[in-house]
Phi, psi and omega in degrees: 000330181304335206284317171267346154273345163285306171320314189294304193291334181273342166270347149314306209300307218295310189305308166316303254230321184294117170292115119005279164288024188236340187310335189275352159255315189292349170315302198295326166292325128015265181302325175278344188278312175303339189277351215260319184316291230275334172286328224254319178274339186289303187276003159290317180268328162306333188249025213351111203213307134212266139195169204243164169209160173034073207244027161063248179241118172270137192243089182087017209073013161210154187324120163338299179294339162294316181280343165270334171241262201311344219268309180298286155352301179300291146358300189269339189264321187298314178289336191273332194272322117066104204272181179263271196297144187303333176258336156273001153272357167282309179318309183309282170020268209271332194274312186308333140300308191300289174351299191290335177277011187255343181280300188323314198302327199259005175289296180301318195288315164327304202113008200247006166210127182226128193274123164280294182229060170254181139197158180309343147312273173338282166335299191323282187290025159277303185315313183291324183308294197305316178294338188280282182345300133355258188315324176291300193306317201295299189288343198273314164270018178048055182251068157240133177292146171310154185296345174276348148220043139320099183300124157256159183269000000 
């Protein structure tokens, strides 16, 4: 049940929060983040580094609905919000890794995910690996939205 209520809540948060009009490039951070999730968990439970339980419909060794929801969502609001300047996507970075590790954390406390020979550091720089990978995909394929529809600071 944790798997779909985190699915519910991220397409919540992603329906407030989403330009419309931005989906047809920010989709594509999306899409790369599900492809980037699911080799990262697949090969995280191939190294029992740690393991998924009660995953429902399974995607890669984990719930469909973690990877259809929070994995995407993040994925598609992280490519819209997406800063121009170099020091505010490191920033964008590190709150986007702390975040995501703040879901995991509470993920692993359901009960419905377990670090074997993991720990939550670990988690963190794999997350800056990903959101950096993110950003590099985002800016390299200009799927970042114009500067005129840009959440500003």
């Amino acid at each position: 049940m944790p798997w779909v209520i985190s699915a519910i809540v991220s397409w919540v948060v992603f329906y407030v929060m989403v330009d419309v009009w931005q989906l047809k490039r920010t989709i594509f951070g999306g899409i790369f983040t599900i492809a980037l999730a699911s080799l990262v968990d697949w090969g995280g439970q191939q190294l029992n580094l740690y393991k998924f339980y009660d995953v429902i419909i399974p995607w890669a060794g984990c719930s469909i609905f973690y990877k259809f929801g929070p994995i995407f969502t993040m994925g598609v609001l992280f490519t819209q919000y997406l800063p121009r300047s170099k020091a505010l996507q490191i920033i964008n970075i590190l709150v986007g890794s702390l975040l995501y590790l703040a879901m995991e954390i509470l993920i692993i406390q359901t009960g419905v995910a377990e670090y074997i020979h993991w720990h939550y550091l670990a988690s963190l720089l794999v997350d800056i690996g990903a959101f950096t990978a993110l950003t590099w995909f985002a800016t390299t394929f200009n799927l970042a939205p114009g500067p005129d529809r840009r959440f500003r600071i």
